[in-house]
Coordinates of C-alpha atoms and ligand atoms in Angstrom, one line a residue:
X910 CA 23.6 51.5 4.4
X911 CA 26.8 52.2 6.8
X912 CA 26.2 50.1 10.0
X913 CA 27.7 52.2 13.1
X914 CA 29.2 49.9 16.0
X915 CA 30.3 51.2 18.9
X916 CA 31.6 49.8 21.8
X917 CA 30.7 51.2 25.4
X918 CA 32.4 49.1 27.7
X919 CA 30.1 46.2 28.8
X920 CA 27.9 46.3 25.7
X921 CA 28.3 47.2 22.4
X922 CA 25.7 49.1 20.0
X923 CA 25.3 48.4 16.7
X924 CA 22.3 50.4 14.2
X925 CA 20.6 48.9 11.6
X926 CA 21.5 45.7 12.6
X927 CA 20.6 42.6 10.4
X928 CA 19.1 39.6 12.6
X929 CA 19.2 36.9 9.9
X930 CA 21.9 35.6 11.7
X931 CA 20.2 35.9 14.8
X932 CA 16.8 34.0 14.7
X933 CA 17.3 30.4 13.7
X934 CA 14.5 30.7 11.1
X935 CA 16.7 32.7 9.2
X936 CA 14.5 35.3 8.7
X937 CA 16.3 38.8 6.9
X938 CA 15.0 41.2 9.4
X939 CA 16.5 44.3 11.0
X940 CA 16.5 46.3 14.4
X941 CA 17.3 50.0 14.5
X942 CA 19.7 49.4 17.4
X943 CA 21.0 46.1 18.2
X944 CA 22.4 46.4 22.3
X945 CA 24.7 43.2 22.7
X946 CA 25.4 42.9 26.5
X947 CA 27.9 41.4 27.8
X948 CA 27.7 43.1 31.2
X949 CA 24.2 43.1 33.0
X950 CA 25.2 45.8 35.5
X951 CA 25.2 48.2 32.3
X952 CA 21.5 47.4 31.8
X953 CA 20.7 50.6 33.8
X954 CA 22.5 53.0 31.7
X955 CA 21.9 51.4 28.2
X956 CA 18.1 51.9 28.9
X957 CA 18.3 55.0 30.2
X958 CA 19.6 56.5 26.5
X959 CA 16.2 58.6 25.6
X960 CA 16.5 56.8 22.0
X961 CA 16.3 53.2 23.7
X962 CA 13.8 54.8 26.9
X963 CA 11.1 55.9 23.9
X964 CA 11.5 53.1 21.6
X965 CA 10.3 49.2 21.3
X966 CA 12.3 46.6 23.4
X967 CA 12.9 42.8 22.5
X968 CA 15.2 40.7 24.6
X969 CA 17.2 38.5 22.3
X970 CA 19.0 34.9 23.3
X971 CA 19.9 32.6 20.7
X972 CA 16.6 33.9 18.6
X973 CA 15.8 30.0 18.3
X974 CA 11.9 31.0 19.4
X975 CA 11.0 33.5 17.8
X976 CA 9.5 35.0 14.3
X977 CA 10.2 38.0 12.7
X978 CA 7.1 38.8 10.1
X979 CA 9.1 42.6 9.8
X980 CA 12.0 45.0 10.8
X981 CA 12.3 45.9 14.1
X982 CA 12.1 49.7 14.6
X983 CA 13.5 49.7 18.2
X984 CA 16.2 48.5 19.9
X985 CA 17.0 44.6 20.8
X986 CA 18.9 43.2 23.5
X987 CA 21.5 40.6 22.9
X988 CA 22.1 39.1 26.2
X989 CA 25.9 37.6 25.6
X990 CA 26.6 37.9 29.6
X991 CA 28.6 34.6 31.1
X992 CA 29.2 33.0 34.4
X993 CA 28.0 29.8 36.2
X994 CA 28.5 30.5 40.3
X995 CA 28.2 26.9 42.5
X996 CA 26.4 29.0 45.7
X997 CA 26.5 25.5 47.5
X998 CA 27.1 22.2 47.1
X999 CA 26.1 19.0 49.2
X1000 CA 23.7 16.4 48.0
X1001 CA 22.0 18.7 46.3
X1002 CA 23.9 22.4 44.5
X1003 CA 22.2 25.9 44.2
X1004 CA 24.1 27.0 40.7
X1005 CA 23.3 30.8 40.0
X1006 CA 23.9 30.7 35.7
X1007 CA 24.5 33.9 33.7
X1008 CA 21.2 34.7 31.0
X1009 CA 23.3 34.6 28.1
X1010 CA 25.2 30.8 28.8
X1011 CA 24.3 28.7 26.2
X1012 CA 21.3 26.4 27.6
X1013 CA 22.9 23.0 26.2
X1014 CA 26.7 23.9 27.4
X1015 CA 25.2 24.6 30.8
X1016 CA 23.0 20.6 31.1
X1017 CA 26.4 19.1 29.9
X1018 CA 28.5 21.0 32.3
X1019 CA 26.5 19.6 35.2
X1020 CA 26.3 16.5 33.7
X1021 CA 30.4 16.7 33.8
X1022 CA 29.8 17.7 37.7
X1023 CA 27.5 14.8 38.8
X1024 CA 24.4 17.1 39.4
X1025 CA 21.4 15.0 37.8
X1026 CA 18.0 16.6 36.7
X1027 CA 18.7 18.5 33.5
X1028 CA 19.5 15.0 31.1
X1029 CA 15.9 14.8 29.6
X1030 CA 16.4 18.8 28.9
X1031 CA 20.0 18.0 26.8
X1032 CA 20.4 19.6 23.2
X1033 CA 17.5 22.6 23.6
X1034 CA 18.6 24.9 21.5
X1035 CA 18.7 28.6 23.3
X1036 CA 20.0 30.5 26.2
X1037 CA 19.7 29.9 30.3
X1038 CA 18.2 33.2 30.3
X1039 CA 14.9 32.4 27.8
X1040 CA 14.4 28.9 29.4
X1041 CA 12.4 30.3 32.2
X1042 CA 10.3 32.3 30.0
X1043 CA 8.3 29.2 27.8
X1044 CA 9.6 26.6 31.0
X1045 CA 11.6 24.8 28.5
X1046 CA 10.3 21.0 28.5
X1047 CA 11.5 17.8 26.6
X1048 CA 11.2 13.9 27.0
X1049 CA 9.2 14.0 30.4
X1050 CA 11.0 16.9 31.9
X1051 CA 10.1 20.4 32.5
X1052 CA 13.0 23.2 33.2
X1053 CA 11.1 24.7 36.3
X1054 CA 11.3 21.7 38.3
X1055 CA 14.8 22.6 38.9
X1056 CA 14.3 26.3 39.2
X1057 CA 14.4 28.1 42.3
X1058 CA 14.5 32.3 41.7
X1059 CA 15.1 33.9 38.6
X1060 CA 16.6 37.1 38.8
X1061 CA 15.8 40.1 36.2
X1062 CA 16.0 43.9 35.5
X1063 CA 12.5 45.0 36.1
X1064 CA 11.9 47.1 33.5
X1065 CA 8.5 48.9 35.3
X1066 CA 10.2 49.0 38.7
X1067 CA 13.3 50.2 37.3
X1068 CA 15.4 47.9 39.8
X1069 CA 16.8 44.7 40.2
X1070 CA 14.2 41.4 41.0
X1071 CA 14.3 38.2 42.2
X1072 CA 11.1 35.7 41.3
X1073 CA 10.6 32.6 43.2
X1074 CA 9.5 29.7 42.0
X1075 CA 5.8 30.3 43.1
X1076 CA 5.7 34.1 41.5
X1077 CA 7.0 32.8 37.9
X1078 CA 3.8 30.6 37.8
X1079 CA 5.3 28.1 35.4
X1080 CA 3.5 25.9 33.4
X1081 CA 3.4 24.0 30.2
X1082 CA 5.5 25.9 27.9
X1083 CA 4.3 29.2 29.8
X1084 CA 5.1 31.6 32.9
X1085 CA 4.3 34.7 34.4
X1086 CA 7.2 36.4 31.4
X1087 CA 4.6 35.8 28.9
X1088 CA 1.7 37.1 30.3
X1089 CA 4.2 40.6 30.9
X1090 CA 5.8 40.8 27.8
X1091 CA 7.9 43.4 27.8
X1092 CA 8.4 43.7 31.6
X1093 CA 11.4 41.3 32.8
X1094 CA 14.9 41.1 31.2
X1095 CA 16.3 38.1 33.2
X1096 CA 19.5 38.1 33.9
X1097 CA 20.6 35.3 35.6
X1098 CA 18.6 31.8 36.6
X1099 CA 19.4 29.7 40.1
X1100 CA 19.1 26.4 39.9
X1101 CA 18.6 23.6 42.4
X1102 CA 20.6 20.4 41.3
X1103 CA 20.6 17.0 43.3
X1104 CA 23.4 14.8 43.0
X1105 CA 20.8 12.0 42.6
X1106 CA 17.7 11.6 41.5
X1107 CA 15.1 9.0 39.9
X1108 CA 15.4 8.7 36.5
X1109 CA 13.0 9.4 33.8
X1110 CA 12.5 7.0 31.3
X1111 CA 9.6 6.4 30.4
X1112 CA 8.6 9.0 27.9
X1113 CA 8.3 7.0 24.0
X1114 CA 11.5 5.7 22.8
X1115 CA 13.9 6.5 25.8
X1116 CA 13.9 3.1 27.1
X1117 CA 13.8 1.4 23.4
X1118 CA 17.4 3.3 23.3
X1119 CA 19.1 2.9 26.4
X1120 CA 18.2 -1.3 25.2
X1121 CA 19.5 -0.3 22.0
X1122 CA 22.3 1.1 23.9
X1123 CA 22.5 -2.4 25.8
X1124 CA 22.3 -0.1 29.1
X1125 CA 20.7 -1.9 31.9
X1126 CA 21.5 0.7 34.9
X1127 CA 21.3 3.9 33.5
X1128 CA 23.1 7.0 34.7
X1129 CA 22.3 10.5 33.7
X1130 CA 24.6 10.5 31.3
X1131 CA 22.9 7.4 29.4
X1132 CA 20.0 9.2 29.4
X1133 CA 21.0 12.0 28.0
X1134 CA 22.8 10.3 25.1
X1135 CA 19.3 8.6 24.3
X1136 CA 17.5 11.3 24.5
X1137 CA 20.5 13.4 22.1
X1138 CA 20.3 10.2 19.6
X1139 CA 16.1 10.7 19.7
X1140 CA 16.4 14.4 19.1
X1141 CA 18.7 14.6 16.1
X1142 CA 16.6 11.2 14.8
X1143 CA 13.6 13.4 14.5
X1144 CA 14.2 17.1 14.7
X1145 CA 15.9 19.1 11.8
X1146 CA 19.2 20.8 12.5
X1147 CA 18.6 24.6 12.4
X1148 CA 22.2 24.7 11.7
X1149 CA 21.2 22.6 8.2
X1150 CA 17.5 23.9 7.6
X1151 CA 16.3 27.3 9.4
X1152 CA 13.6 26.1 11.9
X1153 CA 12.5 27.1 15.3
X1154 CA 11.6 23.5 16.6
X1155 CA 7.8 22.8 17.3
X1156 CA 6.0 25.7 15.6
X1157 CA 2.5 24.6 17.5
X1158 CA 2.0 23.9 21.1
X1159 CA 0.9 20.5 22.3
X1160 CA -3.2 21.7 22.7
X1161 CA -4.4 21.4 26.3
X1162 CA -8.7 20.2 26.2
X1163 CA -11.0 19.0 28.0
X1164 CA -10.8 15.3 28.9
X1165 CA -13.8 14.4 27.2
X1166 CA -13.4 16.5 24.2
X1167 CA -10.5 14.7 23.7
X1168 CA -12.3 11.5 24.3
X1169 CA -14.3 12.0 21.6
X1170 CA -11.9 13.4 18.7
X1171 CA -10.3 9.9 19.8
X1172 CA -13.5 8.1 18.9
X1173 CA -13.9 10.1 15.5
X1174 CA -10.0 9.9 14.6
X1175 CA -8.5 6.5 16.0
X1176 CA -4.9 7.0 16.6
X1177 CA -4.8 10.7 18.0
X1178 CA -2.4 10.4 21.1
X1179 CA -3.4 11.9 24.0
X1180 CA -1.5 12.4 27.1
X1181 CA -4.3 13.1 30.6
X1182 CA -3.0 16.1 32.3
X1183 CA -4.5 17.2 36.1
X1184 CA -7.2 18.7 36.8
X1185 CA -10.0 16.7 33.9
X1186 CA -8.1 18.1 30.8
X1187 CA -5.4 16.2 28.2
X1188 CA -2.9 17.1 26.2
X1189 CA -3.8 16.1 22.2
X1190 CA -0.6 16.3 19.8
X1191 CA -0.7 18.9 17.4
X1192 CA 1.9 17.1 14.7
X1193 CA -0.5 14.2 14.5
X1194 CA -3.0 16.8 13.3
X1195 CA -0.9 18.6 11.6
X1196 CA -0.1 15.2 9.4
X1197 CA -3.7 13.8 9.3
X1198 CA -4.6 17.0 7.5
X1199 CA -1.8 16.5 4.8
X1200 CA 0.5 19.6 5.8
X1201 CA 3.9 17.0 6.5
X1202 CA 6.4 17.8 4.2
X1203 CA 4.5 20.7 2.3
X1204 CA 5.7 23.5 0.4
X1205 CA 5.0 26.8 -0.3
X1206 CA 8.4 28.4 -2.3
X1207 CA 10.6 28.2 0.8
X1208 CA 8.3 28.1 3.6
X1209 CA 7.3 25.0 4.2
X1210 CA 6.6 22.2 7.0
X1211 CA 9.5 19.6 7.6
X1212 CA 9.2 16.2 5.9
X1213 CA 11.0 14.7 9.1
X1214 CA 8.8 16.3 11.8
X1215 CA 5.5 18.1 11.7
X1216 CA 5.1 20.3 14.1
X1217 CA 8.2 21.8 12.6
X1218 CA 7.9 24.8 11.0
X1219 CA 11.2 25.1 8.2
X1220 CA 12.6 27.7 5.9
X1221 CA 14.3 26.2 3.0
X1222 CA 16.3 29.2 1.9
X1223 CA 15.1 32.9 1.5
X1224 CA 11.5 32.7 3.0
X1225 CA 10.4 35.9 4.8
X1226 CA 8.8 36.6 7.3
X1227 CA 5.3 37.1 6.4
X1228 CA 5.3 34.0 4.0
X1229 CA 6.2 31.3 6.8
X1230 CA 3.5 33.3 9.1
X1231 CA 1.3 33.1 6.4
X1232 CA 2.0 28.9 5.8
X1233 CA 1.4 28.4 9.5
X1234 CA -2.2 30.1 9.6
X1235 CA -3.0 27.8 6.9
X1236 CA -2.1 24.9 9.2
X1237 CA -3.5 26.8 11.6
X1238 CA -6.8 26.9 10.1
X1239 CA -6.5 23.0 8.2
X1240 CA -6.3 21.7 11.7
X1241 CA -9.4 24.2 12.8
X1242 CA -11.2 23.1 9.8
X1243 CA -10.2 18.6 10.2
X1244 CA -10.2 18.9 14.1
X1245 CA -12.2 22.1 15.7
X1246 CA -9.4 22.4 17.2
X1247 CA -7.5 25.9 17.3
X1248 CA -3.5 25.2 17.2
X1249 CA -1.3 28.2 18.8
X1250 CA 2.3 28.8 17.9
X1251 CA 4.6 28.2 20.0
X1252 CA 7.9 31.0 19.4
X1253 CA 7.2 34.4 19.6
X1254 CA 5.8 35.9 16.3
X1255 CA 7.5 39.6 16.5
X1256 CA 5.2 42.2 14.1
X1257 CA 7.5 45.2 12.1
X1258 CA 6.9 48.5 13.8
Ligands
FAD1308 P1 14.9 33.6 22.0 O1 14.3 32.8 20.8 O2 16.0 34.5 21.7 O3 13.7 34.3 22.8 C1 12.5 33.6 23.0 C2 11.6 34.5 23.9 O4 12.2 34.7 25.2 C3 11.4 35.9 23.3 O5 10.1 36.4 23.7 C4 12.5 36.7 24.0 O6 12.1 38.1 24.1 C5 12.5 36.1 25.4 N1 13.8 36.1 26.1 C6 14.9 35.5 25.7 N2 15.9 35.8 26.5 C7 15.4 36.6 27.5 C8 15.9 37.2 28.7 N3 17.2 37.1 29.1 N4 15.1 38.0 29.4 C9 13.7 38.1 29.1 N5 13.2 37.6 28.0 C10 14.0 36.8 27.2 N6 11.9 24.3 23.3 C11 11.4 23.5 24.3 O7 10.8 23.8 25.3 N7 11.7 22.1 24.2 C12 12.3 21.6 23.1 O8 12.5 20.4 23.0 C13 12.8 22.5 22.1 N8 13.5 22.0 21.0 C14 13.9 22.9 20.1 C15 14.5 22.4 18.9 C16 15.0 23.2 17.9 C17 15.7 22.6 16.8 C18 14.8 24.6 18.1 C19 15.3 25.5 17.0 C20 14.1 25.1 19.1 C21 13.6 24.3 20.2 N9 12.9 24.8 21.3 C22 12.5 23.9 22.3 C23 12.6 26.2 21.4 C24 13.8 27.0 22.0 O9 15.0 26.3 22.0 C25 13.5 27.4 23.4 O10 12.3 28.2 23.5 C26 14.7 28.3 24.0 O11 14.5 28.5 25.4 C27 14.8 29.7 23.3 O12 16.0 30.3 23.7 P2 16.6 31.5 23.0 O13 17.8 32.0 23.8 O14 16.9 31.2 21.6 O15 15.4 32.5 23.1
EPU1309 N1 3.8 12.7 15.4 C1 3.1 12.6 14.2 N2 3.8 13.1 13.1 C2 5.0 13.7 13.2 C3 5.6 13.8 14.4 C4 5.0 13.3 15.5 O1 2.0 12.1 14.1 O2 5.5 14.1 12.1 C5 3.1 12.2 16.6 C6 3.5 10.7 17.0 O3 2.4 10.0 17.3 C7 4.4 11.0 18.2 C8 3.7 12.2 18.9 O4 3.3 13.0 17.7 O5 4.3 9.8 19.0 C9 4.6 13.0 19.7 O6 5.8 13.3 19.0 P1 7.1 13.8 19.7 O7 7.6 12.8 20.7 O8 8.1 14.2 18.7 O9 6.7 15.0 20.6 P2 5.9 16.3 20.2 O10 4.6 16.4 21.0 O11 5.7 16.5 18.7 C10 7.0 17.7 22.1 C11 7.6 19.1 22.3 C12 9.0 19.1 21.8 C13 9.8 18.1 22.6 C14 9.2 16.7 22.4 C15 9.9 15.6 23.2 C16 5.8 20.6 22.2 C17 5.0 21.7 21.4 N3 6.8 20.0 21.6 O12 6.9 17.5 20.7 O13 9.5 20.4 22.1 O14 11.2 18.1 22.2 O15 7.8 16.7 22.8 O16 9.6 15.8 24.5 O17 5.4 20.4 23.3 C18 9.8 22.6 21.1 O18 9.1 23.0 22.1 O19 10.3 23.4 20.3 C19 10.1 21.2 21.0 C20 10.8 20.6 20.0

């Protein structure tokens, strides 16, 4: 098949584009147009093309949460746009960040500046641009504690947006972009960054570390070094093993639900959220019910982490979609409980 690529000044087009290297679960799949932007203003006339207008749409960072179970038969947009913009600065710094910055450049740039807030949040995989959209959260820390607006191409409205904080309705590893698929293509995030804050700590193993570290008075800094030396301790590298981090969200129950599976399962952790519910952990599950470490010809779940869903060389799409329904439904089966990925799981068509 001859690929086409054309460049038009601010993006470039390229048809029957492979994605393999685009989704870190190295899943072969193709787009019929692949729209890589590095210009945002362009947005306008790229989606105006009557072939891009009719067709399918799927917003494209670094690909590292999503699933491809087929080819997709529209066009994807590769946001590749770049700029970080200090608005102001004082004790605290409103930074406007380009979509397509790479997420973990971006924490250790500030980290480099003396902001604080974005340590726990170090070494997430992705663009700025998709971390609003699943409020990006590690080791205690969620990304929309820091976010102020998000600004986006509104694909309805035909125009350019800003959210507040309150209309992206953020939540755990949600917002109002999910719930509109389709809608939003954001194209830059403003942050809110003090040049001093409390430190978080005291999610499992952090403090262990910074003792380990023999750090007594932590900085951000320390903290983000623990928290890298947890993360590559216990998550597989998608640059070694295609993966898309946790493949299963943390489920959310009723407290006394959860009180209960406790009783008859000793050793479940459970984490009390507000308002009467708790958070249960899914890779606990997921091991109790044999699943760590299993495989089906590449697809399989990782030996190191369990909520990890990994492709060991050439598995497809519909074979690692079809290995995590069967966790899916072990965990329904052991647990009553009904597990729900995490990434995006994009159908052919
Ligand atoms: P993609 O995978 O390209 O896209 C994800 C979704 O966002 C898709 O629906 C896409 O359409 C949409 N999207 C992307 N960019 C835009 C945009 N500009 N406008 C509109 N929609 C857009 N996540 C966590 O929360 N915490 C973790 O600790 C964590 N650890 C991970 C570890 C590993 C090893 C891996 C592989 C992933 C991990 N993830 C984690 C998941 C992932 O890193 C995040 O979800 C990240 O924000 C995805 O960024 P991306 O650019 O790759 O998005
Ligand atoms: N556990 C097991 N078996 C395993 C792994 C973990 O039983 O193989 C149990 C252990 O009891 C452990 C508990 O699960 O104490 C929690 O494990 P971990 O600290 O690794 O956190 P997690 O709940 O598995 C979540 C996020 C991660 C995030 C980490 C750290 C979700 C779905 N996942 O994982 O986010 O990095 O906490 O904060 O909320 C991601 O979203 O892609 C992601 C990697």
């Amino acid at each position: 098949m001859s690929v086409e690529r054309v460049d038009m000044g601010g993006y470039t087009l390229i048809e029957h584009a492979s994605l393999a290297r685009l989704n870190t679960l190295r899943v072969d799949a193709r787009a019929n147009l692949l729209a890589d932007i590095r210009d945002a203003a362009k947005l306008p006339e790229l989606l105006d093309f009557p072939a891009v207008r009719q067709g399918r749409l799927l917003v494209l960072g670094e690909g590292s949460n999503v699933l491809f179970t087929g080819d997709f038969d529209g066009t994807v947009l590769l946001m590749s746009t770049r700029g970080v913009q200090v608005e102001s600065d004082g004790d605290s710094a409103r930074i406007a960040v380009a979509a397509g910055e790479r997420w973990d450049d971006f924490v250790r740039w500030t980290l480099g500046q003396g902001y604080a807030g974005l340590e726990n949040l170090i070494l997430i995989p992705g663009t700025v641009g998709a971390a609003p959209i699943q409020n990006i959260g590690a080791y205690g820390c969620e990304v929309a504690e820091f976010i102020e607006s998000v600004e986006a191409w509104d694909i309805r409205e035909r125009r350019v947006v800003t959210l507040d904080h309150a209309t992206c309705a953020f939540a755990y590893r949600d917002s109002l972009f999910k719930h509109q698929p389709g809608r939003y293509i954001v194209t830059a995030v403003r942050f809110v960054l003090p040049r001093s804050r409390p430190l978080r700590t005291d999610y499992a193993g952090i403090a262990e570390q910074l003792a380990r570290m023999g750090v007594d008075k932590p900085a951000p800094f320390h903290v983000a070094e623990a928290v890298v030396h947890l993360r590559t301790s216990k998550l597989p590298d998608p640059a070694v093993i295609g993966n898309a981090g946790s493949f299963f969200k943390n489920p959310i129950i009723d407290a006394a639900l959860a009180d209960a599976l406790q009783q008859a399962h000793p050793g479940l952790p459970a984490w009390p959220q507000p308002g009467g519910r708790c958070k249960i952990s899914a890779a606990w599950m997921i091991e109790a019910a044999g699943f760590k470490g299993l495989r089906e010809g590449d697809a399989g779940i990782s030996n190191r982490h369990a909520l990890v869903l990994v492709n060991h060389g050439s598995a497809s799409g519909p074979q690692l979609w079809a290995l995590a329904q069967r966790v899916m439904t072990g965990v329904h089966d052991r647990f009553g409980v009904q597990l729900e990925p995490e990434p995006v799981v994009i159908a052919a068509g």
